[in-house]
CSV table of C-alpha atoms in Angstrom, one decimal:
chain,number,residue,atom,x,y,z
A,1,MET,CA,-66.3,15.0,-118.4
A,2,ASP,CA,-69.9,13.7,-118.3
A,3,LYS,CA,-71.4,10.8,-120.0
A,4,LEU,CA,-74.9,9.8,-120.2
A,5,VAL,CA,-76.1,6.0,-118.8
A,6,ILE,CA,-78.9,4.6,-120.0
A,7,GLU,CA,-81.1,1.6,-119.0
A,8,GLY,CA,-82.5,0.4,-122.2
A,9,GLY,CA,-86.0,-1.5,-122.5
A,10,HIS,CA,-88.7,1.4,-121.4
A,11,ARG,CA,-91.2,2.5,-123.7
A,12,LEU,CA,-91.6,6.5,-124.1
A,13,SER,CA,-94.9,7.8,-123.0
A,14,GLY,CA,-96.1,11.3,-121.8
A,15,GLU,CA,-95.5,14.9,-123.3
A,16,VAL,CA,-92.6,17.4,-123.7
A,17,ALA,CA,-92.0,20.9,-124.9
A,18,VAL,CA,-89.5,21.6,-127.7
A,19,SER,CA,-86.9,24.0,-127.4
A,20,GLY,CA,-86.1,27.2,-129.8
A,21,ALA,CA,-83.8,26.0,-133.1
A,22,LYS,CA,-80.2,25.8,-132.3
A,23,ASN,CA,-79.4,26.3,-136.2
A,24,ALA,CA,-82.3,29.4,-136.3
A,25,ALA,CA,-81.0,31.2,-133.1
A,26,LEU,CA,-77.3,31.1,-134.2
A,27,PRO,CA,-77.6,33.5,-137.2
A,28,ILE,CA,-80.1,35.5,-135.5
A,29,LEU,CA,-78.0,36.3,-133.1
A,30,CYS,CA,-75.4,37.4,-135.2
A,31,ALA,CA,-78.1,39.9,-136.9
A,32,ALA,CA,-77.9,41.9,-134.0
A,33,LEU,CA,-74.6,42.9,-135.1
A,34,LEU,CA,-76.4,44.7,-138.0
A,35,THR,CA,-78.1,47.8,-135.8
A,36,ALA,CA,-77.2,50.0,-133.0
A,37,GLU,CA,-80.4,49.5,-131.2
A,38,PRO,CA,-81.1,46.5,-129.2
A,39,LEU,CA,-82.7,43.2,-130.5
A,40,GLU,CA,-85.1,41.2,-128.4
A,41,LEU,CA,-84.9,37.4,-129.0
A,42,THR,CA,-87.3,35.0,-127.0
A,43,ASN,CA,-87.1,31.0,-127.2
A,44,VAL,CA,-83.6,30.9,-127.3
A,45,PRO,CA,-82.5,27.3,-126.6
A,46,ASP,CA,-80.1,27.1,-123.5
A,47,LEU,CA,-77.1,25.4,-125.3
A,48,ASN,CA,-73.4,25.3,-125.0
A,49,ASP,CA,-73.4,26.7,-129.0
A,50,ILE,CA,-75.3,29.9,-127.5
A,51,ALA,CA,-73.5,30.5,-124.8
A,52,THR,CA,-70.2,30.5,-127.2
A,53,MET,CA,-71.8,32.8,-129.5
A,54,LEU,CA,-73.1,35.1,-126.9
A,55,LYS,CA,-69.4,35.2,-125.3
A,56,LEU,CA,-68.1,36.1,-129.0
A,57,LEU,CA,-70.6,38.7,-129.2
A,58,GLU,CA,-69.8,40.2,-125.8
A,59,GLN,CA,-65.7,40.3,-126.7
A,60,MET,CA,-66.9,42.5,-130.0
A,61,GLY,CA,-68.6,44.7,-127.8
A,62,VAL,CA,-72.1,43.6,-128.0
A,63,LYS,CA,-74.0,44.0,-124.3
A,64,VAL,CA,-76.0,40.9,-123.4
A,65,GLU,CA,-79.1,40.4,-121.3
A,66,ARG,CA,-80.2,37.0,-120.7
A,67,ASP,CA,-82.9,35.7,-118.7
A,68,GLY,CA,-83.9,32.4,-119.2
A,69,HIS,CA,-84.8,31.8,-122.7
A,70,ARG,CA,-85.0,35.3,-123.5
A,71,VAL,CA,-81.8,37.3,-124.4
A,72,VAL,CA,-81.4,41.2,-125.6
A,73,LEU,CA,-78.5,42.2,-127.4
A,74,ASP,CA,-77.4,45.8,-127.8
A,75,ALA,CA,-74.5,46.2,-130.4
A,76,SER,CA,-74.5,50.0,-130.1
A,77,GLY,CA,-70.9,49.7,-128.5
A,78,LEU,CA,-69.9,47.2,-130.9
A,79,ASN,CA,-65.9,48.3,-131.2
A,80,ASN,CA,-63.8,45.0,-131.9
A,81,PRO,CA,-64.8,43.3,-135.3
A,82,VAL,CA,-62.6,40.2,-134.3
A,83,ALA,CA,-63.9,36.7,-133.8
A,84,PRO,CA,-60.6,35.0,-132.3
A,85,TYR,CA,-59.6,31.2,-132.6
A,86,GLU,CA,-59.9,30.5,-129.4
A,87,LEU,CA,-64.2,31.0,-129.2
A,88,VAL,CA,-64.3,30.0,-133.0
A,89,LYS,CA,-62.5,26.7,-132.8
A,90,THR,CA,-65.7,24.7,-131.3
A,91,MET,CA,-68.4,26.0,-133.4
A,92,ARG,CA,-68.7,26.3,-137.4
A,93,ALA,CA,-71.8,28.8,-137.0
A,94,SER,CA,-69.2,31.8,-136.0
A,95,ILE,CA,-68.5,32.4,-139.3
A,96,LEU,CA,-71.7,33.8,-139.4
A,97,VAL,CA,-70.1,37.4,-137.9
A,98,LEU,CA,-68.3,37.6,-141.0
A,99,GLY,CA,-71.3,39.0,-143.2
A,100,PRO,CA,-72.7,41.7,-140.8
A,101,LEU,CA,-69.3,42.7,-139.3
A,102,ALA,CA,-68.2,43.6,-142.9
A,103,ALA,CA,-72.0,45.3,-143.4
A,104,ARG,CA,-71.9,47.3,-140.3
A,105,CYS,CA,-68.0,47.6,-139.5
A,106,GLY,CA,-66.8,47.4,-143.4
A,107,GLU,CA,-63.9,45.7,-141.8
A,108,ALA,CA,-63.6,41.7,-140.1
A,109,GLN,CA,-61.4,39.4,-138.8
A,110,VAL,CA,-62.9,35.8,-138.4
A,111,SER,CA,-61.0,32.8,-137.2
A,112,LEU,CA,-61.7,30.1,-139.7
A,113,PRO,CA,-64.4,27.7,-137.7
A,114,GLY,CA,-64.2,24.7,-136.2
A,115,GLY,CA,-67.2,22.2,-134.9
A,116,CYS,CA,-68.1,18.5,-135.6
A,117,ALA,CA,-65.7,16.4,-137.4
A,118,ILE,CA,-68.3,15.6,-140.2
A,119,GLY,CA,-66.6,16.5,-143.3
A,120,ALA,CA,-65.3,19.8,-145.4
A,121,ARG,CA,-67.9,22.7,-144.6
A,122,PRO,CA,-65.4,25.0,-146.8
A,123,VAL,CA,-66.3,28.6,-146.3
A,124,ASP,CA,-65.3,29.5,-149.9
A,125,GLN,CA,-68.9,30.6,-151.0
A,126,HIS,CA,-69.0,32.9,-148.1
A,127,ILE,CA,-65.8,34.3,-149.1
A,128,LYS,CA,-66.5,34.7,-152.9
A,129,GLY,CA,-70.3,36.2,-152.4
A,130,LEU,CA,-68.5,39.1,-150.4
A,131,GLN,CA,-66.1,39.7,-153.3
A,132,ALA,CA,-68.9,40.1,-155.6
A,133,MET,CA,-70.4,42.9,-152.9
A,134,GLY,CA,-66.8,44.8,-153.7
A,135,ALA,CA,-65.1,43.3,-150.2
A,136,GLU,CA,-61.4,42.7,-150.4
A,137,VAL,CA,-61.4,39.3,-148.6
A,138,ALA,CA,-58.0,37.5,-147.9
A,139,VAL,CA,-57.0,34.3,-145.7
A,140,GLU,CA,-54.3,35.0,-143.6
A,141,ARG,CA,-52.8,32.7,-141.1
A,142,GLY,CA,-55.8,31.0,-140.3
A,143,TYR,CA,-58.0,34.3,-140.4
A,144,VAL,CA,-60.5,35.6,-142.8
A,145,LEU,CA,-59.8,38.9,-143.2
A,146,ALA,CA,-62.6,41.1,-145.1
A,147,LYS,CA,-62.3,45.1,-145.6
A,148,THR,CA,-64.6,47.2,-147.8
A,149,PRO,CA,-66.0,50.9,-147.5
A,150,ARG,CA,-69.4,50.0,-148.2
A,151,LEU,CA,-70.7,46.6,-149.4
A,152,LYS,CA,-72.6,46.8,-153.1
A,153,GLY,CA,-75.6,45.1,-154.3
A,154,ALA,CA,-74.8,42.2,-157.0
A,155,ARG,CA,-76.1,39.0,-158.2
A,156,LEU,CA,-74.6,36.2,-156.2
A,157,PHE,CA,-75.0,32.1,-157.6
A,158,THR,CA,-73.6,29.9,-155.0
A,159,ASP,CA,-71.7,26.9,-156.6
A,160,MET,CA,-73.2,24.9,-154.0
A,161,VAL,CA,-76.3,24.9,-151.8
A,162,THR,CA,-75.1,26.4,-148.6
A,163,VAL,CA,-77.3,27.4,-145.2
A,164,THR,CA,-74.5,29.3,-143.6
A,165,GLY,CA,-73.6,30.8,-147.1
A,166,THR,CA,-77.0,31.9,-147.8
A,167,GLU,CA,-77.3,33.3,-144.1
A,168,ASN,CA,-73.9,35.2,-144.0
A,169,LEU,CA,-74.7,36.7,-147.4
A,170,MET,CA,-78.6,37.7,-147.0
A,171,MET,CA,-77.4,39.5,-143.6
A,172,ALA,CA,-74.5,41.4,-145.4
A,173,ALA,CA,-76.6,42.4,-148.2
A,174,CYS,CA,-79.3,44.2,-145.9
A,175,LEU,CA,-76.7,47.3,-145.5
A,176,ALA,CA,-75.3,47.3,-148.7
A,177,ASN,CA,-75.6,49.8,-151.5
A,178,GLY,CA,-78.3,48.7,-154.2
A,179,VAL,CA,-79.9,45.2,-154.8
A,180,THR,CA,-78.7,41.8,-154.2
A,181,VAL,CA,-79.9,38.6,-155.5
A,182,ILE,CA,-78.9,35.4,-154.2
A,183,GLU,CA,-79.1,32.2,-156.5
A,184,ASN,CA,-79.1,28.5,-155.8
A,185,ALA,CA,-80.3,29.7,-152.0
A,186,ALA,CA,-80.8,27.7,-149.2
A,187,ARG,CA,-85.0,27.1,-148.9
A,188,GLU,CA,-84.3,25.6,-145.0
A,189,PRO,CA,-87.1,27.0,-142.4
A,190,GLU,CA,-84.2,28.4,-140.5
A,191,VAL,CA,-83.5,30.8,-143.5
A,192,VAL,CA,-86.7,31.9,-143.2
A,193,ASP,CA,-86.9,32.6,-139.6
A,194,LEU,CA,-84.0,34.7,-140.4
A,195,ALA,CA,-85.3,36.6,-142.7
A,196,GLN,CA,-88.6,37.4,-140.7
A,197,CYS,CA,-86.3,38.6,-137.9
A,198,LEU,CA,-84.2,40.8,-140.5
A,199,THR,CA,-87.8,42.4,-141.9
A,200,ALA,CA,-88.5,43.2,-138.3
A,201,MET,CA,-85.4,45.1,-138.1
A,202,GLY,CA,-86.5,47.2,-141.4
A,203,ALA,CA,-84.8,44.8,-144.0
A,204,ARG,CA,-86.2,44.6,-147.6
A,205,VAL,CA,-86.2,40.6,-147.8
A,206,SER,CA,-88.4,38.4,-150.4
A,207,GLY,CA,-88.0,35.2,-151.6
A,208,ALA,CA,-86.8,33.6,-148.3
A,209,GLY,CA,-87.8,29.8,-148.9
A,210,THR,CA,-87.2,29.6,-152.2
A,211,ASP,CA,-83.7,29.4,-154.3
A,212,VAL,CA,-83.4,33.0,-155.1
A,213,ILE,CA,-83.8,35.5,-152.4
A,214,ARG,CA,-83.9,39.1,-153.4
A,215,ILE,CA,-82.7,42.0,-150.9
A,216,GLU,CA,-82.9,45.7,-151.2
A,217,GLY,CA,-80.2,47.3,-149.2
A,218,VAL,CA,-81.0,49.9,-146.8
A,219,ASP,CA,-79.0,52.5,-145.0
A,220,ARG,CA,-79.5,51.4,-141.6
A,221,LEU,CA,-81.8,48.7,-139.2
A,222,HIS,CA,-83.7,49.2,-136.0
A,223,GLY,CA,-84.3,47.1,-133.1
A,224,ALA,CA,-87.1,44.3,-132.9
A,225,SER,CA,-88.6,41.5,-131.1
A,226,HIS,CA,-88.2,38.2,-132.5
A,227,ARG,CA,-89.4,34.7,-131.4
A,228,ILE,CA,-87.0,32.0,-132.4
A,229,MET,CA,-88.7,29.1,-134.5
A,230,PRO,CA,-89.1,25.7,-132.8
A,231,ASP,CA,-86.2,23.1,-133.1
A,232,ARG,CA,-86.9,20.8,-136.1
A,233,ILE,CA,-84.3,18.5,-135.7
A,234,GLU,CA,-84.9,18.2,-131.7
A,235,THR,CA,-88.7,17.4,-133.1
A,236,GLY,CA,-87.3,14.9,-135.2
A,237,THR,CA,-85.3,13.3,-132.7
A,238,PHE,CA,-88.0,13.1,-130.3
A,239,LEU,CA,-90.2,11.3,-132.8
A,240,CYS,CA,-87.2,8.9,-133.6
A,241,ALA,CA,-87.0,7.8,-129.5
A,242,ALA,CA,-90.7,7.1,-129.9
A,243,ALA,CA,-90.9,5.2,-132.6
A,244,ALA,CA,-88.0,3.1,-131.6
A,245,THR,CA,-89.5,2.5,-128.6
A,246,GLY,CA,-92.8,1.5,-129.7
A,247,GLY,CA,-94.0,4.9,-127.7
A,248,GLU,CA,-96.7,7.6,-127.4
A,249,VAL,CA,-95.5,11.0,-127.4
A,250,CYS,CA,-97.1,14.2,-127.6
A,251,LEU,CA,-94.5,17.0,-128.7
A,252,ARG,CA,-95.4,20.6,-127.7
A,253,GLY,CA,-94.8,23.8,-129.3
A,254,THR,CA,-93.6,22.5,-132.5
A,255,SER,CA,-95.0,21.6,-136.1
A,256,THR,CA,-95.2,18.7,-138.9
A,257,GLY,CA,-94.8,21.5,-141.1
A,258,TYR,CA,-91.1,21.9,-140.8
A,259,LEU,CA,-90.6,18.0,-141.0
A,260,ASP,CA,-92.7,16.8,-143.7
A,261,ALA,CA,-89.6,14.3,-145.5
A,262,VAL,CA,-89.2,13.0,-141.7
A,263,VAL,CA,-93.1,12.4,-140.7
A,264,ASP,CA,-93.6,10.9,-144.4
A,265,LYS,CA,-90.4,8.1,-143.6
A,266,LEU,CA,-92.0,7.8,-140.2
A,267,MET,CA,-95.4,7.1,-141.2
A,268,ASP,CA,-93.6,4.5,-143.8
A,269,ALA,CA,-92.3,2.6,-140.8
A,270,GLY,CA,-95.8,2.3,-139.2
A,271,CYS,CA,-96.0,5.6,-137.1
A,272,ASP,CA,-99.4,7.1,-136.7
A,273,ILE,CA,-98.3,11.2,-136.6
A,274,VAL,CA,-101.3,13.9,-136.3
A,275,GLY,CA,-100.2,17.5,-136.1
A,276,GLU,CA,-102.6,19.7,-134.2
A,277,LYS,CA,-103.1,23.3,-134.2
A,278,THR,CA,-105.0,25.9,-131.9
A,279,ARG,CA,-105.1,29.6,-131.6
A,280,THR,CA,-102.1,29.8,-129.3
A,281,SER,CA,-100.1,26.6,-130.0
A,282,GLU,CA,-99.2,23.5,-132.0
A,283,THR,CA,-98.5,20.1,-131.2
A,284,ILE,CA,-97.4,16.5,-132.7
A,285,VAL,CA,-98.7,13.4,-131.6
A,286,ILE,CA,-96.9,10.2,-132.8
A,287,ARG,CA,-98.1,6.8,-131.6
A,288,ALA,CA,-95.5,3.8,-132.6
A,289,PRO,CA,-96.2,0.1,-133.4
A,290,GLN,CA,-94.1,-2.3,-131.1
A,291,ARG,CA,-91.7,-2.9,-133.8
A,292,ILE,CA,-91.2,-0.5,-137.1
A,293,LYS,CA,-90.7,-1.4,-140.3
A,294,ALA,CA,-87.4,-0.5,-142.0
A,295,VAL,CA,-87.1,2.6,-144.1
A,296,SER,CA,-84.6,3.9,-146.8
A,297,ILE,CA,-83.5,7.4,-147.1
A,298,ARG,CA,-81.6,9.6,-149.4
A,299,THR,CA,-80.1,12.6,-147.6
A,300,ALA,CA,-80.3,16.2,-149.7
A,301,PRO,CA,-81.2,20.0,-149.0
A,302,TYR,CA,-84.4,20.9,-147.7
A,303,PRO,CA,-87.3,20.3,-148.1
A,304,ALA,CA,-85.7,16.5,-148.9
A,305,PHE,CA,-84.6,14.3,-146.0
A,306,PRO,CA,-82.1,16.5,-144.0
A,307,THR,CA,-78.8,15.1,-143.0
A,308,ASP,CA,-79.3,16.1,-139.6
A,309,MET,CA,-81.8,13.3,-139.1
A,310,GLN,CA,-79.7,10.6,-140.8
A,311,ALA,CA,-78.3,9.3,-137.6
A,312,GLN,CA,-81.4,9.3,-135.4
A,313,PHE,CA,-83.0,7.1,-138.9
A,314,MET,CA,-79.9,4.7,-138.5
A,315,ALA,CA,-80.7,4.1,-135.2
A,316,ILE,CA,-84.2,3.1,-135.5
A,317,ASN,CA,-83.6,1.2,-138.5
A,318,CYS,CA,-81.2,-0.9,-136.2
A,319,VAL,CA,-84.3,-2.2,-134.8
A,320,ALA,CA,-86.6,-2.2,-137.4
A,321,GLU,CA,-88.3,-5.3,-139.4
A,322,GLY,CA,-86.6,-5.5,-142.4
A,323,ALA,CA,-83.2,-3.8,-144.0
A,324,ALA,CA,-82.5,-0.2,-145.2
A,325,VAL,CA,-80.1,1.3,-147.6
A,326,MET,CA,-79.4,4.7,-146.5
A,327,ARG,CA,-77.4,7.4,-148.7
A,328,GLU,CA,-75.6,10.4,-147.4
A,329,THR,CA,-75.2,13.3,-150.1
A,330,ILE,CA,-74.2,15.8,-148.0
A,331,PHE,CA,-71.3,15.3,-145.9
A,332,GLU,CA,-68.8,12.6,-146.4
A,333,ASN,CA,-67.7,11.5,-142.7
A,334,ARG,CA,-71.3,11.2,-141.6
A,335,PHE,CA,-71.2,7.4,-141.0
A,336,MET,CA,-68.6,7.4,-137.9
A,337,HIS,CA,-71.7,6.9,-135.3
A,338,ALA,CA,-72.2,3.3,-137.7
A,339,VAL,CA,-69.1,1.8,-135.7
A,340,GLU,CA,-70.4,2.6,-132.3
A,341,LEU,CA,-73.9,1.1,-133.4
A,342,ILE,CA,-72.2,-2.2,-134.3
A,343,ARG,CA,-70.7,-2.2,-130.8
A,344,LEU,CA,-74.2,-2.4,-129.9
A,345,GLY,CA,-75.0,-5.2,-132.1
A,346,ALA,CA,-76.3,-3.5,-135.0
A,347,ASP,CA,-75.9,-5.1,-138.6
A,348,ILE,CA,-74.5,-2.3,-140.5
A,349,LYS,CA,-72.1,-2.3,-143.4
A,350,ILE,CA,-70.7,0.9,-145.1
A,351,ASP,CA,-70.1,1.0,-149.0
A,352,GLY,CA,-68.6,4.8,-149.5
A,353,ASN,CA,-71.6,7.1,-148.8
A,354,THR,CA,-74.1,4.3,-148.6
A,355,ALA,CA,-74.9,2.4,-145.5
A,356,PHE,CA,-76.7,-1.0,-145.5
A,357,VAL,CA,-79.0,-1.7,-142.5
A,358,THR,CA,-80.6,-4.8,-141.4
A,359,GLY,CA,-82.3,-4.7,-138.5
A,360,VAL,CA,-82.1,-6.9,-135.3
A,361,ALA,CA,-84.2,-8.3,-132.6
A,362,ARG,CA,-82.7,-6.5,-130.1
A,363,LEU,CA,-79.4,-4.8,-129.4
A,364,GLN,CA,-77.2,-5.1,-126.3
A,365,GLY,CA,-75.8,-2.1,-124.1
A,366,ALA,CA,-72.2,-1.4,-124.4
A,367,ALA,CA,-69.8,1.6,-123.9
A,368,VAL,CA,-70.2,4.0,-126.9
A,369,MET,CA,-68.4,7.2,-127.9
A,370,ALA,CA,-70.4,10.3,-129.6
A,371,THR,CA,-68.2,11.8,-132.6
A,372,ASP,CA,-70.5,14.5,-133.6
A,373,LEU,CA,-73.9,16.2,-132.5
A,374,ARG,CA,-76.2,13.9,-134.1
A,375,ALA,CA,-74.1,10.8,-133.7
A,376,SER,CA,-74.8,11.6,-130.2
A,377,ALA,CA,-78.4,11.8,-130.5
A,378,SER,CA,-78.6,8.2,-132.6
A,379,LEU,CA,-76.5,6.6,-129.7
A,380,VAL,CA,-78.9,8.1,-126.9
A,381,ILE,CA,-81.9,6.4,-129.1
A,382,ALA,CA,-80.1,2.9,-129.5
A,383,GLY,CA,-79.3,2.8,-125.6
A,384,LEU,CA,-83.4,3.5,-124.8
A,385,VAL,CA,-84.1,0.1,-126.7
A,386,ALA,CA,-80.8,-1.7,-125.7
A,387,GLU,CA,-80.8,-4.7,-123.4
A,388,GLY,CA,-78.6,-3.4,-119.9
A,389,GLU,CA,-76.7,-0.5,-119.7
A,390,THR,CA,-75.2,1.9,-122.3
A,391,HIS,CA,-72.7,4.3,-121.9
A,392,VAL,CA,-72.4,7.1,-124.0
A,393,GLU,CA,-69.2,9.1,-123.5
A,394,ARG,CA,-68.3,12.6,-125.0
A,395,ILE,CA,-71.6,13.9,-124.7
A,396,TYR,CA,-70.2,17.5,-124.9
A,397,HIS,CA,-71.4,17.2,-128.5
A,398,LEU,CA,-74.7,16.5,-127.5
A,399,ASP,CA,-74.8,19.4,-125.2
A,400,ARG,CA,-74.1,21.6,-127.9
A,401,GLY,CA,-77.5,21.2,-129.9
A,402,TYR,CA,-79.9,19.4,-127.4
A,403,GLU,CA,-81.5,21.7,-124.4
A,404,HIS,CA,-81.8,18.9,-121.2
A,405,LEU,CA,-82.2,16.2,-123.7
A,406,GLU,CA,-81.7,13.4,-120.5
A,407,SER,CA,-84.2,15.3,-118.1
A,408,LYS,CA,-87.0,15.7,-121.0
A,409,LEU,CA,-86.3,11.9,-121.7
A,410,THR,CA,-86.7,11.1,-118.2
A,411,ALA,CA,-89.9,13.0,-118.2
A,412,LEU,CA,-91.3,10.7,-121.0
A,413,GLY,CA,-90.2,7.3,-118.7
A,414,ALA,CA,-86.6,6.8,-120.2
A,415,ARG,CA,-84.2,5.8,-117.7
A,416,ILE,CA,-81.2,8.0,-118.2
A,417,GLN,CA,-79.2,9.9,-116.1
A,418,ARG,CA,-75.9,11.9,-116.4
A,419,VAL,CA,-72.7,11.0,-114.3
A,420,LYS,CA,-69.0,12.2,-114.3
A,421,ALA,CA,-66.9,9.6,-116.5
């Protein structure tokens, strides 16, 4: 098992390219199940979760061709609408095959998913939506079983804002008979990216990016080409790393438009952030002061502050000037990284879903353990500014969502290496 060894105290500077978004790529890979024609995707990140999803699609009969960040999927031979526990147990996003399989094959057997242990993320909204569209759905022996001659358009109202639920039902509705309206829909940019891909495939989707999405079902979808959007959480993570180290960094291939809430908070912390756009590319430049100011946050569904950036902001608040109050409203177990940050000398107190962080002059390197994907990133950021060496263990979480993070940070001047634990 690998770990990262980080020598702290080095200011980040230079430029780095941001990878394609994991949380956009995963549902779009599943969209290939909706058509018998090839779907070509570019800017697909090289991540463990992507490899797992491709392996899952292959065992269903999908032909996969991969060349770097380009993937071509051909589901004309789809013959096994089953997502087994062995592949699903490490990745919650695998539930995204449920809607497309039910729509295209009329049946699906999908294991209840696993993934990061950051709290309950139930799939009841997915099931409720498919049942409203006429599917017979049951949960037996750890599997969601769905069956339907053909899904029917329906008015769907989700009890809570759910990104994967919105994406699953949106994909299912594309081949349903009639019009489906999803109310209380997730508004994340990744939902919009999926809608753009589905539209390129011949789907009739409107309203993506708002809380009401309308889908007019069609008889079939065709092949298409689509470029995956840049990863806004990777973008935010690099911005936080630069902010923590007092750095100056240029991020290529990304946009501030996906990160308004994060950018606003970093500017409140004293950073200068400029988004630049040319005819062929977009960049973000951040210039951070020697020591930033603490900023309070409250996570909430998009377009508010993203829960996937809470851990990274806790790391920078640990070394900021002043104190911050951080409230997590999305997941109930998402402060597990706080205990590890305290091992590095952070001053953090937890009360339910609220963390009180008082900045300290310096952190000290120690051995810490990653508990989930974004917690891993927070520990890396803390290690970049801690005195001495920080050893981040269990980084398989990190590899699920960050493409070659240590090599990108090294290019910016960090002293970080991957070694065998």
